[in-house]
Amino acid sequence: MPEIARNLEAEPHRLRVELGARAYDIVIGAGILARAGAEIKALANGRVYIVTDANVADQHLRALRHALEAAGLETGWTIAVPPGEHTKCVAELDWLILALLEHGLERSDLIIAFGGGVVGDLAGLAAAIALRGVDFVQIPTTLLAQVDSSVGGKTAIDTVFGKNTIGAFHQPRLVVIDTDLLATLPERERRAGYAELMKHGLIADEAFFSWLETHGAAVLAGDPDFAPEAVYRSCAIKAKIVAADEREAGERALLNLGHTFAHAFEAELGYSSRLLHGEAVSFGCRMAAAMSARLGFCPPSDVLRLERHLDGLGLARRPRDLDLPPLRPSDILRQIRRDKKTKAGRTTFVLLKGIGRAFLTRGVDDEALAAFLQDELT
Ligand code: GLY
């Protein structure tokens, strides 16, 4: 198996999220799940509890347990929560924490969140509040979690008042990203995750976006010669922004590029699986770019460049590229106004001055927004 031998020998990429006393490493590479035990061993003072979901457990749990045992770590207990967004709820959080306590969780133990964004958000929040806070490590298994939700310490569950309405900032002690795990993801989920990865280039790194224009297809395919570098460059952008503004007092809001539109569509569809978050981010980014051009901030040629990239990889550039029910501009506008980024009737938008040059503005007036949505959706 020369391929695997090469992957294990390659030095992983290593990034530091510079947060003072809460600083941590992100370790990225193809095949590095096998090294997870050694990485975690350096942090663990007690037992290690694994929180995962049933799908990830079926595919990858044996490999993780093997890596932990090989490093001599004592595993306390493993729990597989049901897959899917509905798991991010008070009842599951309550059950998870009580189960961890029943199985002897102590403050010096460590929780591993092993899965996609749902597992990371739920296990991270459990780690934030169980025993007033225990350490946790993120081992994300989806592209979306690898480039976005596992980095930055946002943990949360959903309520009837919306997504992520109960949560905490609780930084992981370490993030271990094995890009080989992406091979088992359905194509649709990989595309959805790619939108968040590309988003970081749009926000702050034109050179990275340009690199993706050449290598995006290889990244999407999980090619070990390109996927680790793409995840590394994407995480580096996010890590820098998080280090500058951990609690989203300002700059971190740039990471919401495309999300005001994305969340409005997701909310209007009741967060149904007909529209994955990353799919909404894909066309949400294009809408943000198109609105930026319409308001005179961004050259139209950059919008075309983004559209070419999305088209080339089969990502949605408009809601109508997906098989969605008809959506009315007035309903999307209503959802935007309900968004938590709207204050005193003004929504904070992330717009572009060009690819790699995002900025925040509250200066988009309602009439311009309504006219834009009308043109986009009809
Ligand atoms: N997903 C955006 C953030 O972590 O701030």
XYZ file of C-alpha atoms and ligand atoms in Angstrom:
383
model
C 0.000 0.000 0.000
C 2.490 2.707 -1.093
C -0.205 5.436 -1.026
C -0.895 4.978 2.685
C 2.803 4.680 3.519
C 3.459 8.008 1.787
C 0.604 9.716 3.616
C 1.760 8.590 7.034
C 5.314 9.680 6.375
C 4.363 13.156 5.174
C 4.716 15.845 7.844
C 1.274 17.270 8.583
C 0.555 20.971 8.233
C 0.415 22.658 11.635
C -1.283 25.946 12.465
C -1.559 27.816 15.751
C -4.732 29.664 16.708
C -3.127 32.466 18.712
C -5.478 33.010 21.620
C -3.102 33.521 24.526
C -3.910 31.082 27.323
C -6.486 29.404 25.060
C -4.160 29.013 22.049
C -4.201 25.665 20.272
C -2.893 23.789 17.252
C -4.719 22.638 14.166
C -2.936 19.629 12.663
C -3.860 18.806 9.074
C -2.814 15.955 6.811
C -3.904 13.005 4.711
C -4.047 9.850 6.860
C -3.232 11.583 10.148
C -6.051 10.003 12.155
C -3.419 7.365 12.921
C -1.402 10.048 14.733
C -4.346 11.415 16.726
C -3.447 9.425 19.837
C 0.078 10.791 19.943
C -1.192 14.369 19.457
C -3.847 14.008 22.173
C -1.525 12.213 24.594
C 0.426 15.427 25.044
C -2.743 17.134 26.397
C -4.645 14.443 28.259
C -4.455 14.319 32.048
C -7.196 11.754 32.528
C -9.511 9.574 30.507
C -10.708 10.314 27.008
C -14.437 10.237 26.121
C -15.457 10.037 22.475
C -18.669 11.653 21.217
C -19.537 10.708 17.654
C -22.571 9.812 15.533
C -23.729 6.438 14.297
C -22.504 6.960 10.696
C -19.030 8.127 11.669
C -18.805 5.371 14.274
C -19.526 2.741 11.592
C -16.863 4.085 9.261
C -14.044 5.433 11.391
C -14.395 4.666 15.098
C -12.192 1.587 15.028
C -9.350 3.586 13.509
C -9.660 6.312 16.143
C -9.820 3.864 19.042
C -6.794 2.071 17.643
C -4.862 5.353 17.450
C -5.788 6.252 21.040
C -4.905 2.819 22.393
C -1.613 2.766 20.498
C -0.671 5.974 22.317
C -1.558 4.387 25.660
C -4.590 6.605 26.315
C -7.324 5.366 28.606
C -10.681 5.640 26.848
C -13.517 6.315 29.281
C -16.589 5.808 27.164
C -17.838 6.277 23.597
C -21.269 7.592 22.722
C -22.858 7.786 19.298
C -25.611 10.406 19.046
C -28.173 10.260 16.221
C -26.914 11.934 13.006
C -28.674 15.093 11.819
C -29.341 18.699 12.832
C -32.279 17.709 15.096
C -29.659 16.234 17.473
C -28.527 19.790 18.310
C -31.297 20.203 20.903
C -31.722 20.679 24.638
C -32.937 17.095 25.140
C -29.829 15.560 23.503
C -27.527 17.956 25.342
C -29.170 17.076 28.647
C -28.955 13.353 27.900
C -25.339 13.571 26.726
C -24.125 15.439 29.809
C -25.960 13.155 32.229
C -24.624 10.092 30.414
C -21.048 11.426 30.545
C -21.430 12.078 34.277
C -22.963 8.668 34.853
C -19.940 7.139 33.131
C -17.632 8.913 35.518
C -16.567 12.069 33.641
C -14.198 14.122 35.769
C -12.892 17.633 35.252
C -9.444 16.405 34.281
C -10.873 14.166 31.517
C -11.067 15.136 27.878
C -13.903 14.855 25.359
C -13.223 14.153 21.685
C -15.834 15.455 19.248
C -15.488 13.012 16.351
C -17.861 13.862 13.512
C -19.344 16.713 11.518
C -20.626 20.078 12.669
C -23.549 18.658 14.645
C -21.305 16.442 16.782
C -18.732 19.242 17.184
C -21.313 21.834 18.244
C -23.142 19.501 20.644
C -20.092 17.828 22.208
C -18.331 21.196 22.388
C -21.238 22.730 24.296
C -21.401 19.698 26.611
C -17.661 20.149 27.235
C -18.200 23.868 27.908
C -20.752 23.353 30.661
C -20.321 19.850 32.133
C -18.524 20.230 35.477
C -18.158 23.954 34.592
C -15.963 23.067 31.634
C -13.776 20.179 30.545
C -11.198 20.128 27.763
C -12.178 18.937 24.325
C -10.535 18.072 21.036
C -12.152 18.379 17.636
C -11.607 15.632 15.046
C -13.900 16.823 12.249
C -14.937 14.301 9.603
C -16.782 16.493 7.081
C -15.212 19.154 4.878
C -17.573 21.756 6.303
C -16.514 20.944 9.860
C -12.824 20.756 8.885
C -12.715 24.268 7.451
C -15.334 25.997 9.563
C -17.163 24.685 12.616
C -14.271 22.833 14.290
C -12.133 25.991 14.407
C -12.904 29.032 16.531
C -14.687 27.724 19.598
C -18.324 28.386 18.694
C -20.467 25.635 20.243
C -24.260 25.579 20.214
C -27.600 23.864 19.979
C -30.802 25.006 18.267
C -34.160 25.971 19.835
C -37.583 26.967 18.521
C -36.152 30.508 18.404
C -33.605 29.493 15.766
C -30.303 27.834 15.018
C -27.484 28.133 17.545
C -29.604 30.106 20.009
C -28.063 28.412 23.066
C -24.296 28.157 23.036
C -20.938 29.143 24.404
C -17.504 30.089 23.206
C -15.336 27.163 24.291
C -12.112 26.710 22.369
C -10.898 23.172 21.718
C -7.426 22.218 22.997
C -6.540 20.777 19.583
C -8.063 20.177 16.155
C -6.915 17.095 14.195
C -7.961 17.129 10.534
C -7.491 14.006 8.419
C -8.441 14.869 4.842
C -8.540 11.159 3.899
C -11.805 10.930 5.854
C -13.432 13.030 3.129
C -13.327 10.040 0.763
C -16.313 8.499 2.552
C -18.443 11.648 2.279
C -21.233 11.863 -0.297
C -20.348 14.178 -3.215
C -23.151 16.558 -2.254
C -21.704 17.093 1.235
C -18.212 17.613 -0.130
C -19.501 20.325 -2.456
C -21.355 21.952 0.427
C -18.187 21.989 2.528
C -16.178 23.355 -0.377
C -18.341 26.493 -0.375
C -17.126 27.364 3.151
C -13.533 26.595 2.157
C -13.710 28.834 -0.905
C -15.479 31.518 1.161
C -12.266 32.131 3.104
C -10.428 32.931 -0.142
C -13.205 35.315 -1.145
C -12.967 37.069 2.214
C -9.262 37.595 2.549
C -6.971 35.778 0.130
C -7.188 36.307 -3.616
C -4.096 34.126 -4.151
C -5.829 31.210 -2.417
C -8.949 31.721 -4.561
C -6.756 31.724 -7.646
C -5.047 28.486 -6.463
C -8.524 26.964 -6.075
C -9.379 27.983 -9.634
C -6.617 25.597 -10.722
C -6.880 22.875 -8.076
C -10.496 23.044 -6.851
C -11.572 19.841 -8.608
C -8.694 17.892 -7.020
C -9.587 19.355 -3.624
C -13.230 18.319 -4.066
C -12.098 14.810 -4.988
C -10.111 14.636 -1.709
C -6.799 14.243 -3.596
C -4.120 13.900 -0.878
C -1.765 16.105 -2.917
C -4.188 19.054 -2.769
C -6.885 18.615 -0.090
C -4.539 19.060 2.927
C -3.073 22.268 1.486
C -6.534 23.652 0.705
C -7.820 22.898 4.210
C -4.622 24.351 5.692
C -4.864 27.604 3.732
C -8.567 27.926 4.477
C -8.110 27.267 8.217
C -5.174 29.707 8.308
C -7.482 32.515 7.168
C -10.131 31.617 9.732
C -7.553 31.150 12.522
C -6.135 34.625 11.907
C -9.568 36.253 12.022
C -10.584 34.329 15.160
C -7.306 35.263 16.883
C -8.020 38.933 16.170
C -11.654 38.840 17.328
C -12.556 35.705 19.271
C -16.002 36.892 20.438
C -17.136 38.473 17.156
C -17.061 42.068 18.306
C -16.175 43.110 14.740
C -13.844 41.459 12.246
C -14.995 37.880 12.902
C -18.339 38.814 11.340
C -16.502 38.761 7.981
C -16.721 34.968 8.241
C -20.452 35.405 7.674
C -19.930 36.243 3.998
C -22.941 34.870 2.119
C -24.601 33.817 5.369
C -27.254 36.538 5.622
C -28.732 35.253 2.374
C -27.954 31.608 3.200
C -29.684 31.691 6.587
C -32.735 33.442 5.138
C -33.236 30.659 2.583
C -32.543 27.922 5.124
C -34.996 29.439 7.600
C -37.665 29.887 4.925
C -37.321 26.183 4.065
C -37.495 25.206 7.736
C -33.853 24.000 7.731
C -34.911 21.064 5.570
C -32.369 18.648 4.122
C -33.465 19.884 0.689
C -30.975 22.689 1.201
C -27.682 21.953 2.943
C -26.047 24.842 4.772
C -23.031 24.786 2.439
C -25.275 24.818 -0.628
C -26.952 27.951 0.697
C -23.511 29.457 1.414
C -22.480 28.705 -2.167
C -25.231 30.790 -3.748
C -25.204 33.180 -0.757
C -21.595 34.123 -1.563
C -22.498 34.765 -5.169
C -25.469 36.893 -4.092
C -23.188 38.909 -1.791
C -20.760 39.404 -4.689
C -23.560 40.341 -7.094
C -25.031 42.824 -4.612
C -21.553 44.284 -4.055
C -21.212 44.839 -7.816
C -24.710 46.319 -8.059
C -23.880 48.822 -5.325
C -20.652 49.728 -7.111
C -18.201 48.190 -4.619
C -16.958 45.207 -6.609
C -15.910 44.902 -10.279
C -18.503 42.847 -12.210
C -15.581 40.829 -13.638
C -14.981 39.398 -10.132
C -18.601 38.252 -9.948
C -18.160 36.505 -13.301
C -14.948 34.942 -12.049
C -16.742 33.558 -8.986
C -19.618 32.289 -11.130
C -17.198 30.511 -13.478
C -15.572 28.835 -10.503
C -18.896 27.683 -9.033
C -20.100 26.463 -12.442
C -16.857 24.588 -13.102
C -17.255 22.590 -9.907
C -21.017 22.096 -10.124
C -21.769 24.296 -7.104
C -25.033 26.234 -6.892
C -24.756 29.852 -7.936
C -28.469 30.632 -7.653
C -31.276 29.099 -5.559
C -32.869 27.935 -8.800
C -29.829 25.715 -9.502
C -31.169 23.467 -6.760
C -34.411 21.564 -6.665
C -36.149 23.911 -4.223
C -39.788 24.986 -3.953
C -40.503 28.508 -5.288
C -39.382 31.183 -2.836
C -40.845 34.681 -2.765
C -38.550 37.709 -2.493
C -40.820 39.197 0.191
C -40.445 36.053 2.344
C -36.656 36.084 2.008
C -36.642 39.784 2.919
C -38.746 39.025 6.014
C -36.264 36.313 7.051
C -33.317 38.693 6.559
C -34.999 41.213 8.847
C -35.427 38.528 11.519
C -31.742 37.575 11.307
C -29.668 38.171 14.436
C -27.417 40.419 12.341
C -30.313 42.866 11.971
C -30.448 45.609 14.614
C -32.809 48.607 14.602
C -33.999 47.582 11.140
C -30.479 47.634 9.649
C -28.768 44.393 8.641
C -25.012 44.002 8.760
C -23.939 42.675 5.379
C -20.571 41.288 4.401
C -19.823 42.627 0.936
C -16.820 42.478 -1.378
C -14.608 45.180 -2.840
C -13.233 42.361 -4.974
C -12.159 38.758 -4.542
C -10.180 38.556 -1.299
C -11.438 41.924 -0.022
C -14.513 41.525 2.154
C -15.862 44.301 4.353
C -18.784 44.881 6.725
C -21.515 47.424 6.102
C -24.856 48.438 7.580
C -25.429 50.790 4.717
C -27.621 48.682 2.409
C -31.012 50.311 2.308
C -34.227 48.311 2.266
C -35.307 49.456 -1.174
C -32.029 48.378 -2.772
C -32.208 45.026 -1.005
C -35.825 44.425 -2.036
C -35.058 45.308 -5.667
C -32.027 43.013 -5.653
C -34.016 40.065 -4.268
C -36.766 40.713 -6.805
C -34.271 40.449 -9.650
C -32.528 37.409 -8.195
C -35.623 35.361 -7.488
C -37.978 36.124 -10.327
N -18.694 30.124 11.262
C -18.343 31.449 11.527
C -17.525 31.628 12.765
O -16.985 30.668 13.295
O -17.422 32.715 13.223
